[in-house]
Amino acid sequence: MIFWLTATSCFLALVPALVFLKNLTLYTRLPQAGIERARCSVLIPARDEEANIAAALHSVLQSTEVDFEVVVLDDDSSDRTAEIVREFSAADARVRLDTAPALPTGWCGKNLACHQLALLARHPLLIFMDADVRISRADSLARLAEFVERSGAALVSGVPHEETRSFLEKLIIPLIHFVLLGFLPLQRMRGGTDPRFAAACGQILAVRREAYENAGSHEAIRDRIHDAVALTRNFRAHGFKTDLFDGTDTFQCRMYSSASEVWNGFAKNAHEGLGSAKLIIPATLILFGGQVLPFLLLALAPSPLVFVAVLLALLPRVLAIIRFRQSFLGALLHPIAIALLLSIQWTAFLGRLRFRPAVWRGRAYSRIEAT
């Protein structure tokens, strides 16, 4: 019995390790900027972003080798967000501020904000950027535009360098790369438009305006909580290719600044990800069996095969420390991190069964299943 349990655990650790290794060769950083200057609109939805918006705008305005505008939509903020943007707008004509309309029934707040921003944009390449994202290099936007051009994709997104400070940030946030590159076959994703292989990071996401409008814009996903993945699925369902890039050296972000924000943020998106009704059980079996069980067996029934399983589970995390400049602590406590991630998914899933709405940025949303 122990042998078969160990063999199964080893197999469940081997598969994501191999997929991760393969994907590392495909998940590349942005190319150098092209000769022709691209025209893009940087679109920032902002709700109570007083602490972030000035730094975000400063980083965008350093951009070179590209013609751009920055449009910020103040989404009913109760702080100084709009006032800060007005100060930037008065000093630099490339910055514009608008105000979001009242949220209609059936819309999620960010989706409406992005929809309105797209209507306000003047350029053919739309770059949706969260207010907590910073552009790391002066040529980041130009390189992003070149990637869109070379890839032939209608939508591209990338995971920035994720800054982590608190304990739970260091444990949970690096798992974005682990899950993305350990379980998504990038080669198959790039080879077609099957919505099942949709993946995206909404922190920095670029779309071709014509494809965005043809796919129905954010209006087509107006009630989806995990907007980036839903938008990507919709693009692919309409026959448009999507792609991913490594944003480690071009963008940076601190997603959440406290343990409660980490928990609630991942729980919010769980309903259309690992915590959905379709994935919660298989995801639990696969992640627990391949990423937690080997460490339990190492303590209870050590063997050479168990040791191999542990090494396979840790391999992607060690590689991610080097490639994505991640925390060593998160990799060291990998099984605990996976157990916590599963706890978040199950808490979100059980909350949905009890008809508890997802709450984010002071708004409550009903849980929508992924399609």
Short mmCIF file of C-alpha atoms in Angstrom, two decimals:
data_model
loop_
_atom_site.label_atom_id
_atom_site.label_comp_id
_atom_site.label_asym_id
_atom_site.label_seq_id
_atom_site.Cartn_x
_atom_site.Cartn_y
_atom_site.Cartn_z
CA MET A 1 0.00 0.00 0.00
CA ILE A 2 2.77 2.44 0.97
CA PHE A 3 4.66 1.64 -2.24
CA TRP A 4 1.69 2.45 -4.48
CA LEU A 5 0.92 5.58 -2.51
CA THR A 6 4.55 6.65 -2.88
CA ALA A 7 4.61 5.81 -6.60
CA THR A 8 1.43 7.81 -7.20
CA SER A 9 2.81 10.75 -5.26
CA CYS A 10 6.04 10.60 -7.25
CA PHE A 11 4.11 10.57 -10.54
CA LEU A 12 1.96 13.53 -9.45
CA ALA A 13 5.13 15.47 -8.61
CA LEU A 14 6.92 14.43 -11.81
CA VAL A 15 4.31 15.70 -14.30
CA PRO A 16 4.20 19.37 -13.17
CA ALA A 17 7.99 19.38 -12.77
CA LEU A 18 8.42 18.28 -16.41
CA VAL A 19 5.77 20.71 -17.64
CA PHE A 20 7.43 23.51 -15.68
CA LEU A 21 10.84 22.72 -17.20
CA LYS A 22 9.39 22.70 -20.71
CA ASN A 23 7.45 25.92 -20.14
CA LEU A 24 10.52 27.77 -18.87
CA THR A 25 11.92 27.57 -22.40
CA LEU A 26 8.68 28.95 -23.88
CA TYR A 27 7.74 31.57 -21.30
CA THR A 28 10.15 34.25 -22.47
CA ARG A 29 10.79 37.86 -21.60
CA LEU A 30 9.72 40.65 -23.93
CA PRO A 31 11.80 41.25 -27.07
CA GLN A 32 13.67 44.45 -27.74
CA ALA A 33 11.55 47.34 -29.03
CA GLY A 34 10.89 47.48 -32.75
CA ILE A 35 11.98 50.22 -35.11
CA GLU A 36 8.47 51.57 -35.67
CA ARG A 37 6.97 53.53 -32.78
CA ALA A 38 3.81 51.87 -31.52
CA ARG A 39 0.73 53.82 -30.42
CA CYS A 40 -0.89 52.61 -27.23
CA SER A 41 -3.35 53.68 -24.56
CA VAL A 42 -2.45 52.75 -20.99
CA LEU A 43 -5.76 52.26 -19.18
CA ILE A 44 -5.86 52.24 -15.36
CA PRO A 45 -9.05 51.50 -13.41
CA ALA A 46 -8.69 53.11 -9.99
CA ARG A 47 -10.89 52.65 -6.94
CA ASP A 48 -9.44 54.05 -3.71
CA GLU A 49 -5.88 53.93 -5.08
CA GLU A 50 -4.50 57.00 -3.28
CA ALA A 51 -1.52 54.97 -2.09
CA ASN A 52 -0.66 53.65 -5.56
CA ILE A 53 -1.77 55.93 -8.35
CA ALA A 54 1.04 58.53 -8.21
CA ALA A 55 3.78 55.89 -8.37
CA ALA A 56 1.95 54.10 -11.18
CA LEU A 57 1.68 57.28 -13.24
CA HIS A 58 5.30 58.25 -12.59
CA SER A 59 6.41 54.88 -13.89
CA VAL A 60 4.28 55.08 -17.04
CA LEU A 61 5.39 58.61 -17.88
CA GLN A 62 9.04 57.53 -17.98
CA SER A 63 8.26 55.46 -21.10
CA THR A 64 10.18 56.06 -24.31
CA GLU A 65 10.19 54.66 -27.86
CA VAL A 66 6.39 54.62 -27.96
CA ASP A 67 3.57 57.13 -28.47
CA PHE A 68 1.15 56.77 -25.60
CA GLU A 69 -1.56 58.26 -23.47
CA VAL A 70 -2.61 57.34 -19.94
CA VAL A 71 -6.30 57.26 -19.08
CA VAL A 72 -7.34 56.78 -15.46
CA LEU A 73 -10.95 56.02 -14.54
CA ASP A 74 -11.86 57.01 -11.02
CA ASP A 75 -14.31 54.34 -9.89
CA ASP A 76 -16.23 56.05 -7.08
CA SER A 77 -13.15 56.49 -4.90
CA SER A 78 -13.60 57.79 -1.37
CA ASP A 79 -9.99 59.00 -1.07
CA ARG A 80 -7.72 61.43 -3.00
CA THR A 81 -7.30 59.25 -6.08
CA ALA A 82 -9.05 61.66 -8.48
CA GLU A 83 -7.31 64.70 -7.02
CA ILE A 84 -3.88 63.15 -7.50
CA VAL A 85 -4.64 62.24 -11.12
CA ARG A 86 -5.89 65.77 -11.80
CA GLU A 87 -2.54 67.12 -10.63
CA PHE A 88 -0.75 64.84 -13.10
CA SER A 89 -3.18 65.77 -15.87
CA ALA A 90 -2.57 69.48 -15.32
CA ALA A 91 1.19 68.97 -15.63
CA ASP A 92 1.22 66.44 -18.51
CA ALA A 93 -1.26 66.36 -21.39
CA ARG A 94 -0.66 62.63 -21.87
CA VAL A 95 -2.63 61.95 -18.67
CA ARG A 96 -6.43 62.06 -18.69
CA LEU A 97 -8.97 61.46 -15.95
CA ASP A 98 -12.56 60.34 -16.27
CA THR A 99 -15.20 59.16 -13.84
CA ALA A 100 -16.96 55.80 -13.87
CA PRO A 101 -20.75 55.75 -14.14
CA ALA A 102 -22.91 54.17 -11.46
CA LEU A 103 -22.47 50.39 -11.46
CA PRO A 104 -25.42 48.77 -13.30
CA THR A 105 -26.95 45.52 -12.13
CA GLY A 106 -25.11 42.52 -13.51
CA TRP A 107 -21.72 44.22 -13.87
CA CYS A 108 -18.55 43.72 -11.83
CA GLY A 109 -16.87 47.02 -11.03
CA LYS A 110 -13.52 46.44 -12.72
CA ASN A 111 -15.16 45.11 -15.88
CA LEU A 112 -17.30 48.23 -16.22
CA ALA A 113 -14.28 50.45 -15.57
CA CYS A 114 -12.21 48.68 -18.23
CA HIS A 115 -15.12 48.85 -20.67
CA GLN A 116 -15.40 52.60 -20.15
CA LEU A 117 -11.65 53.06 -20.43
CA ALA A 118 -11.59 51.27 -23.79
CA LEU A 119 -14.28 53.65 -25.06
CA LEU A 120 -12.13 56.61 -24.00
CA ALA A 121 -8.92 55.27 -25.54
CA ARG A 122 -7.53 56.84 -28.73
CA HIS A 123 -4.92 54.30 -29.84
CA PRO A 124 -5.10 50.83 -31.49
CA LEU A 125 -3.24 48.97 -28.72
CA LEU A 126 -5.03 48.95 -25.36
CA ILE A 127 -2.91 48.19 -22.30
CA PHE A 128 -4.94 47.55 -19.16
CA MET A 129 -2.78 48.09 -16.10
CA ASP A 130 -3.67 47.80 -12.42
CA ALA A 131 -2.83 50.77 -10.24
CA ASP A 132 -0.44 48.70 -8.12
CA VAL A 133 1.74 47.86 -11.15
CA ARG A 134 4.93 49.79 -11.87
CA ILE A 135 6.72 49.92 -15.20
CA SER A 136 10.31 48.92 -14.50
CA ARG A 137 12.04 50.17 -17.66
CA ALA A 138 11.63 53.09 -20.02
CA ASP A 139 11.26 50.69 -22.96
CA SER A 140 8.77 48.29 -21.30
CA LEU A 141 5.73 49.54 -23.24
CA ALA A 142 7.63 49.54 -26.53
CA ARG A 143 8.80 45.97 -25.88
CA LEU A 144 5.27 44.92 -24.98
CA ALA A 145 3.96 46.39 -28.24
CA GLU A 146 6.68 44.54 -30.17
CA PHE A 147 5.69 41.27 -28.50
CA VAL A 148 2.07 41.76 -29.54
CA GLU A 149 3.24 42.39 -33.11
CA ARG A 150 5.58 39.39 -33.28
CA SER A 151 3.27 36.93 -31.51
CA GLY A 152 0.30 37.60 -33.76
CA ALA A 153 -1.89 37.30 -30.67
CA ALA A 154 -4.89 39.53 -30.08
CA LEU A 155 -4.42 39.48 -26.29
CA VAL A 156 -1.23 39.08 -24.29
CA SER A 157 -0.48 39.29 -20.59
CA GLY A 158 2.40 38.60 -18.28
CA VAL A 159 3.16 38.14 -14.62
CA PRO A 160 5.26 41.06 -13.32
CA HIS A 161 7.97 40.68 -10.74
CA GLU A 162 5.80 40.09 -7.68
CA GLU A 163 7.09 41.93 -4.64
CA THR A 164 6.37 40.04 -1.41
CA ARG A 165 7.03 41.27 2.11
CA SER A 166 4.72 39.64 4.63
CA PHE A 167 4.83 35.94 5.53
CA LEU A 168 1.64 34.96 3.69
CA GLU A 169 2.67 36.96 0.62
CA LYS A 170 5.92 34.99 0.44
CA LEU A 171 4.05 31.70 0.75
CA ILE A 172 1.09 32.19 -1.57
CA ILE A 173 1.91 34.72 -4.30
CA PRO A 174 4.86 32.77 -5.82
CA LEU A 175 2.41 29.93 -6.46
CA ILE A 176 1.07 31.98 -9.38
CA HIS A 177 4.12 30.93 -11.40
CA PHE A 178 4.04 27.39 -10.06
CA VAL A 179 0.43 26.74 -11.05
CA LEU A 180 0.68 28.62 -14.34
CA LEU A 181 3.86 26.97 -15.61
CA GLY A 182 3.38 23.61 -13.92
CA PHE A 183 -0.06 22.83 -15.28
CA LEU A 184 -0.64 24.87 -18.46
CA PRO A 185 0.92 23.43 -21.65
CA LEU A 186 2.11 26.66 -23.25
CA GLN A 187 2.84 24.97 -26.56
CA ARG A 188 -0.77 23.82 -26.91
CA MET A 189 -2.02 27.21 -25.74
CA ARG A 190 -0.07 28.93 -28.51
CA GLY A 191 -1.00 26.33 -31.11
CA GLY A 192 -4.71 27.12 -31.19
CA THR A 193 -7.61 29.01 -29.67
CA ASP A 194 -9.21 26.36 -27.45
CA PRO A 195 -10.73 28.27 -24.48
CA ARG A 196 -9.70 25.43 -22.15
CA PHE A 197 -6.10 26.61 -22.44
CA ALA A 198 -6.88 30.22 -21.57
CA ALA A 199 -4.63 31.84 -19.00
CA ALA A 200 -3.89 35.46 -18.19
CA CYS A 201 -2.67 37.86 -15.54
CA GLY A 202 -4.88 40.93 -15.27
CA GLN A 203 -2.17 43.08 -13.69
CA ILE A 204 -0.78 43.97 -17.12
CA LEU A 205 -2.76 42.93 -20.18
CA ALA A 206 -2.62 44.23 -23.77
CA VAL A 207 -5.22 43.77 -26.50
CA ARG A 208 -5.61 44.80 -30.11
CA ARG A 209 -8.55 47.18 -30.17
CA GLU A 210 -10.18 45.68 -33.28
CA ALA A 211 -10.16 42.16 -31.84
CA TYR A 212 -11.32 43.46 -28.45
CA GLU A 213 -14.36 45.10 -30.04
CA ASN A 214 -15.11 42.10 -32.27
CA ALA A 215 -15.06 39.81 -29.24
CA GLY A 216 -17.60 42.00 -27.44
CA SER A 217 -15.21 43.98 -25.18
CA HIS A 218 -15.55 43.70 -21.40
CA GLU A 219 -19.31 43.81 -21.87
CA ALA A 220 -19.16 40.14 -22.92
CA ILE A 221 -17.74 39.24 -19.49
CA ARG A 222 -19.50 41.93 -17.48
CA ASP A 223 -20.50 39.58 -14.63
CA ARG A 224 -17.23 37.63 -14.34
CA ILE A 225 -15.20 38.08 -11.20
CA HIS A 226 -11.86 36.84 -12.59
CA ASP A 227 -11.86 39.31 -15.47
CA ALA A 228 -8.51 38.53 -17.08
CA VAL A 229 -9.09 34.79 -17.49
CA ALA A 230 -12.71 35.35 -18.57
CA LEU A 231 -11.64 37.91 -21.18
CA THR A 232 -8.99 35.53 -22.50
CA ARG A 233 -11.47 32.67 -22.75
CA ASN A 234 -13.85 34.93 -24.64
CA PHE A 235 -11.12 36.02 -27.08
CA ARG A 236 -10.21 32.40 -27.77
CA ALA A 237 -13.87 31.41 -28.15
CA HIS A 238 -14.06 34.04 -30.91
CA GLY A 239 -11.06 32.52 -32.69
CA PHE A 240 -8.39 34.99 -31.51
CA LYS A 241 -5.02 33.77 -30.29
CA THR A 242 -3.70 34.79 -26.89
CA ASP A 243 -0.22 34.61 -25.41
CA LEU A 244 1.81 35.02 -22.23
CA PHE A 245 5.15 36.66 -21.51
CA ASP A 246 7.54 36.81 -18.59
CA GLY A 247 7.24 40.33 -17.16
CA THR A 248 9.87 39.92 -14.44
CA ASP A 249 12.27 42.49 -15.86
CA THR A 250 9.72 44.91 -17.34
CA PHE A 251 6.95 45.30 -14.77
CA GLN A 252 6.66 44.95 -11.02
CA CYS A 253 3.78 44.77 -8.58
CA ARG A 254 2.93 44.26 -4.97
CA MET A 255 -0.45 42.58 -5.30
CA TYR A 256 -1.48 42.63 -1.67
CA SER A 257 -0.08 44.28 1.43
CA SER A 258 -1.54 42.16 4.23
CA ALA A 259 -2.44 38.56 5.03
CA SER A 260 -6.16 39.30 4.84
CA GLU A 261 -5.78 40.85 1.39
CA VAL A 262 -3.85 37.80 0.17
CA TRP A 263 -6.51 35.44 1.48
CA ASN A 264 -9.48 37.46 0.21
CA GLY A 265 -7.85 38.23 -3.14
CA PHE A 266 -7.12 34.60 -3.94
CA ALA A 267 -10.53 33.55 -2.61
CA LYS A 268 -12.23 36.08 -4.88
CA ASN A 269 -10.66 34.53 -7.97
CA ALA A 270 -11.03 30.96 -6.75
CA HIS A 271 -14.60 30.69 -8.01
CA GLU A 272 -13.46 30.82 -11.60
CA GLY A 273 -10.20 28.94 -11.03
CA LEU A 274 -9.07 26.07 -8.83
CA GLY A 275 -11.99 26.62 -6.47
CA SER A 276 -14.66 26.18 -9.13
CA ALA A 277 -17.04 23.23 -8.92
CA LYS A 278 -15.34 21.56 -11.89
CA LEU A 279 -11.79 21.82 -10.56
CA ILE A 280 -11.91 21.81 -6.77
CA ILE A 281 -11.73 18.02 -6.31
CA PRO A 282 -9.22 17.15 -9.08
CA ALA A 283 -7.07 20.16 -8.17
CA THR A 284 -7.02 19.06 -4.53
CA LEU A 285 -6.06 15.50 -5.38
CA ILE A 286 -3.33 16.54 -7.80
CA LEU A 287 -1.83 19.31 -5.68
CA PHE A 288 -2.05 17.49 -2.38
CA GLY A 289 -0.88 14.19 -3.85
CA GLY A 290 2.12 15.64 -5.67
CA GLN A 291 3.12 18.61 -3.51
CA VAL A 292 2.16 17.80 0.09
CA LEU A 293 2.00 14.02 0.35
CA PRO A 294 5.71 13.47 -0.53
CA PHE A 295 6.75 15.49 2.53
CA LEU A 296 4.33 13.59 4.78
CA LEU A 297 5.67 10.27 3.46
CA LEU A 298 9.24 11.49 3.99
CA ALA A 299 8.43 11.94 7.68
CA LEU A 300 6.32 8.78 8.09
CA ALA A 301 7.72 6.25 5.64
CA PRO A 302 10.99 7.48 4.11
CA SER A 303 12.37 5.68 1.07
CA PRO A 304 14.49 6.52 -1.99
CA LEU A 305 11.34 6.94 -4.10
CA VAL A 306 9.85 9.34 -1.55
CA PHE A 307 13.06 11.34 -1.62
CA VAL A 308 12.79 11.58 -5.41
CA ALA A 309 9.19 12.77 -5.08
CA VAL A 310 10.26 15.51 -2.65
CA LEU A 311 13.02 16.66 -4.99
CA LEU A 312 10.59 16.75 -7.92
CA ALA A 313 8.10 18.81 -5.90
CA LEU A 314 10.79 21.31 -4.94
CA LEU A 315 12.47 21.55 -8.35
CA PRO A 316 10.04 24.10 -9.89
CA ARG A 317 10.17 26.25 -6.77
CA VAL A 318 13.98 26.35 -6.74
CA LEU A 319 14.06 27.25 -10.43
CA ALA A 320 11.46 29.98 -9.81
CA ILE A 321 13.67 31.55 -7.11
CA ILE A 322 16.37 32.05 -9.74
CA ARG A 323 14.24 32.92 -12.76
CA PHE A 324 11.55 35.08 -11.15
CA ARG A 325 13.47 36.42 -8.13
CA GLN A 326 11.09 34.78 -5.70
CA SER A 327 11.38 34.36 -1.95
CA PHE A 328 13.48 31.44 -0.69
CA LEU A 329 11.11 31.09 2.25
CA GLY A 330 8.16 30.26 0.00
CA ALA A 331 10.09 27.44 -1.66
CA LEU A 332 11.38 26.12 1.66
CA LEU A 333 7.82 25.91 3.00
CA HIS A 334 6.35 24.70 -0.30
CA PRO A 335 4.04 21.99 1.13
CA ILE A 336 2.65 24.44 3.69
CA ALA A 337 2.06 26.98 0.92
CA ILE A 338 0.15 24.41 -1.16
CA ALA A 339 -1.90 23.38 1.85
CA LEU A 340 -2.80 27.01 2.49
CA LEU A 341 -3.68 27.56 -1.16
CA LEU A 342 -6.03 24.57 -1.05
CA SER A 343 -7.56 25.91 2.18
CA ILE A 344 -8.32 29.20 0.42
CA GLN A 345 -9.90 27.38 -2.52
CA TRP A 346 -12.07 25.19 -0.28
CA THR A 347 -13.11 28.13 1.92
CA ALA A 348 -14.21 30.01 -1.19
CA PHE A 349 -15.97 26.97 -2.63
CA LEU A 350 -17.88 26.20 0.59
CA GLY A 351 -18.78 29.86 0.97
CA ARG A 352 -20.31 29.74 -2.49
CA LEU A 353 -22.40 26.72 -1.51
CA ARG A 354 -23.72 28.79 1.38
CA PHE A 355 -24.57 31.57 -1.10
CA ARG A 356 -22.11 34.02 0.41
CA PRO A 357 -21.24 36.72 -2.13
CA ALA A 358 -17.64 37.49 -3.00
CA VAL A 359 -16.68 40.86 -1.54
CA TRP A 360 -13.93 42.99 -3.07
CA ARG A 361 -13.22 46.70 -2.84
CA GLY A 362 -16.40 47.20 -0.81
CA ARG A 363 -18.66 45.55 -3.40
CA ALA A 364 -20.40 42.20 -3.16
CA TYR A 365 -20.72 39.93 -6.17
CA SER A 366 -22.55 36.66 -6.68
CA ARG A 367 -20.29 33.74 -7.53
CA ILE A 368 -20.13 32.91 -11.23
CA GLU A 369 -18.95 29.53 -12.44
CA ALA A 370 -16.33 29.35 -15.16
CA THR A 371 -17.45 28.17 -18.55
#
